Tab-separated table of C-alpha atoms in Angstrom:
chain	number	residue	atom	x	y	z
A	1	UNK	CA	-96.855	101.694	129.985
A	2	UNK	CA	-96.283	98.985	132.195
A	3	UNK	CA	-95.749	100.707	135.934
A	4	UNK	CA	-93.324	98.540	137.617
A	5	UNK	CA	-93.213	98.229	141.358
A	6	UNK	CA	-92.356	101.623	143.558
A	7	UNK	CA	-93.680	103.725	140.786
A	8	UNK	CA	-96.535	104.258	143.032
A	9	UNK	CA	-96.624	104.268	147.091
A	10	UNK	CA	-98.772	101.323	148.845
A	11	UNK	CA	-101.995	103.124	149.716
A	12	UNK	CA	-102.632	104.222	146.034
A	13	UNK	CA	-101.228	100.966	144.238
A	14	UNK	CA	-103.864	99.488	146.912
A	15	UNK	CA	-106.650	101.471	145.988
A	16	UNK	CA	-106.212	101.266	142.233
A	17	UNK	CA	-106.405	97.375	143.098
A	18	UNK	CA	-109.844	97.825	144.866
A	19	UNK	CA	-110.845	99.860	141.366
A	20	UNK	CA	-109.294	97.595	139.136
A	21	UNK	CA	-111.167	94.231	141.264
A	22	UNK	CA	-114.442	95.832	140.738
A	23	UNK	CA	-114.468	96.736	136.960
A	24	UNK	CA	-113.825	92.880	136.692
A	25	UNK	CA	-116.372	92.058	138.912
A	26	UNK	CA	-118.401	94.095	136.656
A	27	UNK	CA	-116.681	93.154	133.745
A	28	UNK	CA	-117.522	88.971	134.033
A	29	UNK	CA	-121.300	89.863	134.607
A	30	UNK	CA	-121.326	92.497	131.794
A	31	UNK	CA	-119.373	89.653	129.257
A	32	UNK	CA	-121.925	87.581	130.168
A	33	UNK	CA	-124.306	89.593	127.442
A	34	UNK	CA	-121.456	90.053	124.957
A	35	UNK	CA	-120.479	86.591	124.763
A	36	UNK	CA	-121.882	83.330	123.206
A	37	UNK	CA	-120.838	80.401	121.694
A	38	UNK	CA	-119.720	81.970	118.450
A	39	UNK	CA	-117.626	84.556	120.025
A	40	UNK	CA	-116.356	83.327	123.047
A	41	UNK	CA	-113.648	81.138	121.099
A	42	UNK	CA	-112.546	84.663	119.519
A	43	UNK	CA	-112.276	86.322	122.715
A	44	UNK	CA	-109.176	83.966	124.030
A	45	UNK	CA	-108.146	84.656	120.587
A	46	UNK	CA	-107.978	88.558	120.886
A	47	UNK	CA	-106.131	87.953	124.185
A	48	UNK	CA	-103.243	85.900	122.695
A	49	UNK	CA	-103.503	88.398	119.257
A	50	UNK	CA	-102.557	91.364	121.941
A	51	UNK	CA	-99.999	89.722	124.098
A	52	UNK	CA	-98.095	88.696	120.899
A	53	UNK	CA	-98.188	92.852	119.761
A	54	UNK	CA	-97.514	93.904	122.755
A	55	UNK	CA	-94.207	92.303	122.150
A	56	UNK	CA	-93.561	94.386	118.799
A	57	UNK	CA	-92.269	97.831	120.265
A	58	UNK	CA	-92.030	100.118	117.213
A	59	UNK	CA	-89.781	103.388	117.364
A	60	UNK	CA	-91.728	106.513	117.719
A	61	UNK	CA	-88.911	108.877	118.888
A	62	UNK	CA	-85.308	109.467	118.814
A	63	UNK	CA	-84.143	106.473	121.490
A	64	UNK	CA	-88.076	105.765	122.518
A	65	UNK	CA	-90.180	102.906	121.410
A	66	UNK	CA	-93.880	102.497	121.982
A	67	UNK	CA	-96.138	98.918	121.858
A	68	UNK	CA	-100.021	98.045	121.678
A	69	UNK	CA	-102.352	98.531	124.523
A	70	UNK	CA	-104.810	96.788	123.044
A	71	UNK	CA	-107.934	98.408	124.841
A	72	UNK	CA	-109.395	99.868	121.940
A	73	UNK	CA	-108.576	96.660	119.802
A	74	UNK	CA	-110.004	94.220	122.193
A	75	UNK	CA	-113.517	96.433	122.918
A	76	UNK	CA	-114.251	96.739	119.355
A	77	UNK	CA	-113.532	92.909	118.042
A	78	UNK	CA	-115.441	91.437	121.031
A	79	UNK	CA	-117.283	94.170	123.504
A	80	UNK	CA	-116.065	96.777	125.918
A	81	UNK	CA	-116.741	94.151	129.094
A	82	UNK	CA	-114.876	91.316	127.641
A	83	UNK	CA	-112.116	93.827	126.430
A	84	UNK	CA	-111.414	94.663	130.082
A	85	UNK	CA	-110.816	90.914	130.675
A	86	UNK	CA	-108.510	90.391	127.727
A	87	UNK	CA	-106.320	93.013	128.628
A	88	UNK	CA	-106.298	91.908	132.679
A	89	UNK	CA	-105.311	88.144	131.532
A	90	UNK	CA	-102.740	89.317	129.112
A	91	UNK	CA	-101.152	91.578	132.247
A	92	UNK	CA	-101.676	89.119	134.320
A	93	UNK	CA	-99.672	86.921	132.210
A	94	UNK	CA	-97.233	89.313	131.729
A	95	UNK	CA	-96.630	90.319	135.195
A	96	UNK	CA	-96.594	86.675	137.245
A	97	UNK	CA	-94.910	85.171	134.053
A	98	UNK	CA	-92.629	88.098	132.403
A	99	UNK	CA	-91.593	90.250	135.220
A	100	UNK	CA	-93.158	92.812	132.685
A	101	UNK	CA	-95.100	95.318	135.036
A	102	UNK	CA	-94.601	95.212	139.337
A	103	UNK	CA	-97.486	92.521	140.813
A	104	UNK	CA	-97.939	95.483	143.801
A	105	UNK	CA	-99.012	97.564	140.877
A	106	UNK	CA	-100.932	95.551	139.203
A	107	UNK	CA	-104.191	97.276	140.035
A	108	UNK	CA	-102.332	100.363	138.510
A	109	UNK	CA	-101.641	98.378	135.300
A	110	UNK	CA	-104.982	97.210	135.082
A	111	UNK	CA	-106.696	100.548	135.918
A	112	UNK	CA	-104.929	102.301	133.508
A	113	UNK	CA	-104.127	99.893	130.822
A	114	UNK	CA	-107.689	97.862	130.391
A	115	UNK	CA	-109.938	99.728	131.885
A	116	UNK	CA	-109.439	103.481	130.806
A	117	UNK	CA	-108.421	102.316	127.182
A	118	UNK	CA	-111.452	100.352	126.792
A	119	UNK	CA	-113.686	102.492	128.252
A	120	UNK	CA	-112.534	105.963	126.316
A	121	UNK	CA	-112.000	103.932	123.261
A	122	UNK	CA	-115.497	102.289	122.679
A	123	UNK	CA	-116.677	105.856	123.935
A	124	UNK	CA	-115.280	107.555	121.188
A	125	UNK	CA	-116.228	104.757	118.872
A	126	UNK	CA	-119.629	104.455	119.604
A	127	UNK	CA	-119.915	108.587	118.916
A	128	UNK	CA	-117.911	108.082	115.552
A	129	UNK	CA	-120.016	105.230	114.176
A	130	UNK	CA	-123.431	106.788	114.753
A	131	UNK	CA	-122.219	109.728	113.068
A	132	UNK	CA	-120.365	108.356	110.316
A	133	UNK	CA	-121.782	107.034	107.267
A	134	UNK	CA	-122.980	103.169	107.753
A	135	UNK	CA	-120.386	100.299	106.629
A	136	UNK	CA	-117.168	98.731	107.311
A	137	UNK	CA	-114.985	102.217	106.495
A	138	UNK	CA	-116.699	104.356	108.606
A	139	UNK	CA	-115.998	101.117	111.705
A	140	UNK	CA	-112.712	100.833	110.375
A	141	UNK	CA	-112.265	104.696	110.509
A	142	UNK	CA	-113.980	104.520	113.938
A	143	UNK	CA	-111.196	101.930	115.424
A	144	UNK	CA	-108.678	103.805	114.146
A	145	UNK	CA	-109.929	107.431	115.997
A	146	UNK	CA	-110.509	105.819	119.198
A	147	UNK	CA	-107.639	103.743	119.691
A	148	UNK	CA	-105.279	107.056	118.684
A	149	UNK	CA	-107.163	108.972	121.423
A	150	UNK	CA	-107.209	105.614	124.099
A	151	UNK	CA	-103.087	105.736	124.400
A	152	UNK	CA	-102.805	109.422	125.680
A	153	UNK	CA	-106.087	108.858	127.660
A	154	UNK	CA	-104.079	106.343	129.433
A	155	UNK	CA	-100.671	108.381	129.795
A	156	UNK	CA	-103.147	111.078	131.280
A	157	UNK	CA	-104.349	108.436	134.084
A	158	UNK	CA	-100.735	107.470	134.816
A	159	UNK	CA	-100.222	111.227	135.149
A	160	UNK	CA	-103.530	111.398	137.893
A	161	UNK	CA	-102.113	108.354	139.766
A	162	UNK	CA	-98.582	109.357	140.169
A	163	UNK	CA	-100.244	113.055	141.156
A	164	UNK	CA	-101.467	111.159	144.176
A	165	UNK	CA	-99.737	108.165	144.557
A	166	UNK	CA	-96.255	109.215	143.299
A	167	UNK	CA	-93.071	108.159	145.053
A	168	UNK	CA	-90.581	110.765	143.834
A	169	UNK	CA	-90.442	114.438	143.799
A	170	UNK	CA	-90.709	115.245	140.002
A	171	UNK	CA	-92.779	118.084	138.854
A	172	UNK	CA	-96.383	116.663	137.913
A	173	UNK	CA	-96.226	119.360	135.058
A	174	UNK	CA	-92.876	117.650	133.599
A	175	UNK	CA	-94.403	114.171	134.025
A	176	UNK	CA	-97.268	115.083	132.179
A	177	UNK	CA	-96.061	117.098	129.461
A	178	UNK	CA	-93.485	114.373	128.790
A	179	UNK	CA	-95.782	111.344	129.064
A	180	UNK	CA	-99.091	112.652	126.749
A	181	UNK	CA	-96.140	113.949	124.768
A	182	UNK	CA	-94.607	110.453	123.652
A	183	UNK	CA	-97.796	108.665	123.600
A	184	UNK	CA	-99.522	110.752	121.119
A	185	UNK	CA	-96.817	109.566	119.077
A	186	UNK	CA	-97.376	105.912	120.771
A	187	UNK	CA	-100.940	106.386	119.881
A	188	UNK	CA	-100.769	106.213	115.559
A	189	UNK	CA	-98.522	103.196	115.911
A	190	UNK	CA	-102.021	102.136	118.003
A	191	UNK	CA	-104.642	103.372	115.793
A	192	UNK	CA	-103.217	101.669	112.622
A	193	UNK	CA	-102.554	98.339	114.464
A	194	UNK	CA	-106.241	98.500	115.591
A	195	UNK	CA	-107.553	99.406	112.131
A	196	UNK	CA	-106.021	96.787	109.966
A	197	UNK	CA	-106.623	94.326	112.600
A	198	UNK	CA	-110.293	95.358	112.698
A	199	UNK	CA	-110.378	96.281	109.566
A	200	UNK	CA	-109.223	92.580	108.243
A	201	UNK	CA	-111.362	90.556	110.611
A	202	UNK	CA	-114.553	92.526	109.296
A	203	UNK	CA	-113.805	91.377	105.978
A	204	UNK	CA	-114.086	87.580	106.828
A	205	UNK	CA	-116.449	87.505	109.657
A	206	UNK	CA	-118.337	90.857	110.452
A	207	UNK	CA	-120.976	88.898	112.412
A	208	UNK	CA	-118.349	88.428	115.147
A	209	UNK	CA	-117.034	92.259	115.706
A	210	UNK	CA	-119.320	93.131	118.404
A	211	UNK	CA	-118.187	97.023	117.334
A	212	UNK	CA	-119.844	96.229	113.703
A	213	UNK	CA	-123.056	94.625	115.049
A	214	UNK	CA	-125.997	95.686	112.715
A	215	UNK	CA	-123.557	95.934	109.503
A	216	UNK	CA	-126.052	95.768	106.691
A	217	UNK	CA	-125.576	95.885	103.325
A	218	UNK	CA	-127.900	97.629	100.645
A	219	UNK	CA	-130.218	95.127	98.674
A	220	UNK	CA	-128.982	94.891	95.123
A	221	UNK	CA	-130.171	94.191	91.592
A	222	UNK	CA	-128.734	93.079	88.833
A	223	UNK	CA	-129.099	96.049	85.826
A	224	UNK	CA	-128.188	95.141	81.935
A	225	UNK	CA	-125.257	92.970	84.105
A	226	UNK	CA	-124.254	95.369	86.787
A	227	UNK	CA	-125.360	95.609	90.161
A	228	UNK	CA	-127.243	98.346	91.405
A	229	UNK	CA	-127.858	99.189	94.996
A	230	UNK	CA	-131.556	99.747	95.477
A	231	UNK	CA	-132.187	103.108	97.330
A	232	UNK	CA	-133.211	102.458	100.799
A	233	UNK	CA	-136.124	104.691	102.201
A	234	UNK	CA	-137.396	103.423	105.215
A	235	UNK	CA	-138.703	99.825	105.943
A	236	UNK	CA	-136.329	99.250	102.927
A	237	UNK	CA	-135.037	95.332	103.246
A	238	UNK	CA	-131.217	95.184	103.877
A	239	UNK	CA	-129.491	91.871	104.458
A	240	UNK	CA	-126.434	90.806	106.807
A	241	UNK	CA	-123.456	91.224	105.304
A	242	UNK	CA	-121.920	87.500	104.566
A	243	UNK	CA	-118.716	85.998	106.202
A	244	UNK	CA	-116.121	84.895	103.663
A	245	UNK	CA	-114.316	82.165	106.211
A	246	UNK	CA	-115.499	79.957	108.851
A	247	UNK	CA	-115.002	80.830	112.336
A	248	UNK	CA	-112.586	77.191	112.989
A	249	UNK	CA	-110.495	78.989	109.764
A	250	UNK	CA	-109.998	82.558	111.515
A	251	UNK	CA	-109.499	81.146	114.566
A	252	UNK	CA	-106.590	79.086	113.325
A	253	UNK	CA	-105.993	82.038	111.123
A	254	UNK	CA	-105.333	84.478	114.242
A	255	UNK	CA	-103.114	81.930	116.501
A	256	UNK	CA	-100.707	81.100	113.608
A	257	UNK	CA	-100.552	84.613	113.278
A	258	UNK	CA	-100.313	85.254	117.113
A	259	UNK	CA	-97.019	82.424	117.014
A	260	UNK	CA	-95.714	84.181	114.325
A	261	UNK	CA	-95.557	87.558	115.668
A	262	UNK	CA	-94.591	86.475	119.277
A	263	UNK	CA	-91.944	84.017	118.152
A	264	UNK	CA	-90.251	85.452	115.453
A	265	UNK	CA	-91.148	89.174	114.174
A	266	UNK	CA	-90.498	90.062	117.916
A	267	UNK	CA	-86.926	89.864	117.343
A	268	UNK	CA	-86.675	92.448	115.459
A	269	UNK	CA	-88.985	94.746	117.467
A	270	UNK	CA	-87.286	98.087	118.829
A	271	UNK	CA	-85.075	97.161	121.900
A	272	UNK	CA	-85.131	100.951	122.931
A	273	UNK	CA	-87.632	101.613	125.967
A	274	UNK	CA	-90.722	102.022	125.651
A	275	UNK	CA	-92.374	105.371	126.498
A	276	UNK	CA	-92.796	105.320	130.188
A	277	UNK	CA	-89.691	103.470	130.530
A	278	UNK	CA	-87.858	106.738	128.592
A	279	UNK	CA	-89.731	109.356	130.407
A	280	UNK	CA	-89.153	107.496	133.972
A	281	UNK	CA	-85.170	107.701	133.237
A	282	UNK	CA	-85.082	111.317	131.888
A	283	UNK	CA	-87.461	112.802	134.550
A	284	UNK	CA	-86.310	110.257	137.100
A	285	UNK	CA	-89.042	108.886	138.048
A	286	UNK	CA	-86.990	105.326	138.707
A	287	UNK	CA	-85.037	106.587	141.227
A	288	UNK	CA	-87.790	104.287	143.845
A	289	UNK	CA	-88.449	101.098	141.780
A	290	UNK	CA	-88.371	97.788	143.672
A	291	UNK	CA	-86.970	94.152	142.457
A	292	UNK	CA	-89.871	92.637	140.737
A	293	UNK	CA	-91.348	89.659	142.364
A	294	UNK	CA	-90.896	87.459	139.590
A	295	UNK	CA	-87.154	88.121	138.238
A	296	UNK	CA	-86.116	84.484	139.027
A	297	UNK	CA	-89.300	83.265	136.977
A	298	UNK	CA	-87.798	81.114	133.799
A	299	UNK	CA	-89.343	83.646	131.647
A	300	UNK	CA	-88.448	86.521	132.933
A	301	UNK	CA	-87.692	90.026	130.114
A	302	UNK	CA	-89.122	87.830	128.018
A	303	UNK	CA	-86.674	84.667	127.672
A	304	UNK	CA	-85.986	81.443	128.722
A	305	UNK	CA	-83.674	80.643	131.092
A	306	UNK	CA	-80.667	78.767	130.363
A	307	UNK	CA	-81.558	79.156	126.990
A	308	UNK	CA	-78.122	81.165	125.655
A	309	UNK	CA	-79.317	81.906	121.604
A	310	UNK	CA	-80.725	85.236	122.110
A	311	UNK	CA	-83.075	84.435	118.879
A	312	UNK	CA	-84.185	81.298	120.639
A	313	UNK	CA	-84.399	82.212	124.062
A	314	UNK	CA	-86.956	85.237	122.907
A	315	UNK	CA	-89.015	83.041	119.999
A	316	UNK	CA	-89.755	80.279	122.972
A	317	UNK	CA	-90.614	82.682	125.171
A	318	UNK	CA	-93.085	84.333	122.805
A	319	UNK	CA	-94.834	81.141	121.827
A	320	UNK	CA	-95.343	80.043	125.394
A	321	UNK	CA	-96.561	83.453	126.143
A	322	UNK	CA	-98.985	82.908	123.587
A	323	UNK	CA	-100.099	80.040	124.080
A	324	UNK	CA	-100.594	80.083	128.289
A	325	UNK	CA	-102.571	83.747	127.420
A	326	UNK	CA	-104.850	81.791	124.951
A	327	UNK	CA	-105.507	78.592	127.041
A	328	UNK	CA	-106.018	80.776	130.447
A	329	UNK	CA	-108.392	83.324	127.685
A	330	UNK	CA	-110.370	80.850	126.435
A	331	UNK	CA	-110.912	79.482	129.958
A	332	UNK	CA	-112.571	82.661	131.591
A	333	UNK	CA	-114.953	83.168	128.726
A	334	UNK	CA	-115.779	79.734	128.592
A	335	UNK	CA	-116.705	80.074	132.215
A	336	UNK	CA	-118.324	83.223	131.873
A	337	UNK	CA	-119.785	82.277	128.474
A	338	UNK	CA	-121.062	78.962	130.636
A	339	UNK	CA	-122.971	81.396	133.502
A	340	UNK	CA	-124.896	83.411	130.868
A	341	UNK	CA	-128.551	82.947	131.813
A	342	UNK	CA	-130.947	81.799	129.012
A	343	UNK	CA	-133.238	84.641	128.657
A	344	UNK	CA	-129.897	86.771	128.307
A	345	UNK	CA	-128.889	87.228	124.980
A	346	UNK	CA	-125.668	88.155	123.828
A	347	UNK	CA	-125.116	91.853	121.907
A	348	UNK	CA	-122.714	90.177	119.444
A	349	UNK	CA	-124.008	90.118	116.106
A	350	UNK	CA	-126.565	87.621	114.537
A	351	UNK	CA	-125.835	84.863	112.986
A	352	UNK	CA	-125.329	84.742	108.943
């Protein structure tokens, strides 16, 4: 869903970029309470984690292919204000390093891609998890609802934009139905991405998922050898639930993983386009787009330059990717992290 430049005319692409500005503004003063020393670290983490997926397109369709937002994925692991800023430094990344989304529409990308997927999805999540059953299913269920319904939430706002901002003369009915269309699809491939991933990290280290904050397991006794959960009227004592890893182990954990992905499973990712990319040919909504400013970069389409093994060229590309997106990460939110006052304190969860 990356909008490429002349997708969108100048005083819309310029707007969206006054919108997208201020829900960072926002954003680094709202991280401020979501991060702290435990969590920051994870947060740069998350940001590599979803630049390195974003590189896995996955058929969905006959000749279509779909990849992670990462919205919902990055508001539940570490808050819905930090998610914003993971997703705007991996599209960042992506557009001054990659050529992947036009820098005139960045606002756009931002807009649609961080801010209304993190926003709907932590909406919907929040709902889900007060009404589900306490413990790790019912968050893991959670992630897995509100990422599916963050993808066409965003192919919705593309649909708003290009209703007011949109350089060709396709019906806004077409664009629509084709765009929610392919990213329902899009949206599974997101939900069970966002559910394993959460899923897995609350088994090691549910004190750091800001979306599983309070996560309390029953007090138990042992009963002629078995456990027994003892029932829990109210003032009952719970206890946290314990992390299985320490945060120096996940943390290498998640960027081995992050190399991995980005320099060698991408290879074999789907090479058809992705689902604007499909429904800009068909409905021609291309017919306007603009030389991005960055072609010439040595990383552009995701290679290096002068690099002539295809296998290669894309691996290297994928581990630099990774690793600028998790040094420039870990850099806001150590700033940001840095600015939190002391009588602020952070919504992550307590310590174990």
């Amino acid at each position: 869903m990356h909008v490429p430049d002349g997708f969108i005319d100048a005083p819309t692409s310029a707007a969206t970029g006054v919108v997208a500005a201020a829900a960072v503004a926002v954003s680094l003063r709202g991280a401020r309470r979501e991060l702290d020393e435990r969590t920051a670290p994870l947060a740069g983490l998350v940001a590599a984690f979803i630049f390195a997926v974003q590189m896995l397109n996955f058929p969905v369709a006959a000749g279509t292919s779909g990849h992670l937002l990462g919205g919902a994925l990055a508001a539940i692991l570490v808050g819905p204000f930090t998610g914003v800023l993971c997703v705007s430094v991996v599209l960042l990344m992506q557009g001054v390093l990659f050529a992947d989304g036009g820098l005139t529409a960045l606002g756009v990308n931002i807009t649609d891609m961080a801010i209304v997927t993190t926003v709907v999805s932590y909406a919907v999540f929040r709902v889900l998890v007060k009404v589900l059953p306490g413990g790790r299913r019912s968050v893991t269920v959670a992630s897995f609802v509100a990422a599916l319904v963050s993808v066409p939430a965003a192919a919705v706002a593309f649909t708003l934009i290009y209703a007011v901002g949109g350089t060709t003369d396709v019906s806004l009915g077409k664009v629509a139905t084709a765009m929610i269309g392919v990213h329902v699809l899009i949206g599974v491939g997101e939900a069970v991405i966002t559910a394993l991933t959460v899923g897995a990290v609350i088994a090691v280290r549910p004190d750091l998922v800001h979306g599983a904050r309070g996560l309390r397991r029953r007090l138990q006794l042992r009963v002629d050898g078995a456990l027994v959960d003892v029932p829990a009227p109210e003032g009952a004592r719970t206890a946290p639930v314990a992390a299985r890893t320490s945060r120096r182990a996940l943390w290498i954990t998640g960027l081995v993983t992050s190399l991995v992905l980005a320099g060698v499973v991408s290879f074999y990712a789907s090479s058809n386009p992705d689902g604007l990319e499909k429904v800009a040919h068909d409905k021609g909504l291309d017919t306007k787009t603009e030389k991005h400013a960055s072609a010439d970069s040595p990383l552009a389409d995701y290679g290096v330059k002068d690099v002539e093994n295809a296998r290669l060229s894309g691996g290297l590309a994928g581990v630099i990717g990774v690793g600028v997106t998790v040094v420039a990460g870990s850099a806001v939110f150590w700033v940001v992290r840095r600015r939190r006052t002391p009588d602020v304190s952070p919504t992550s969860t307590s310590a174990v």
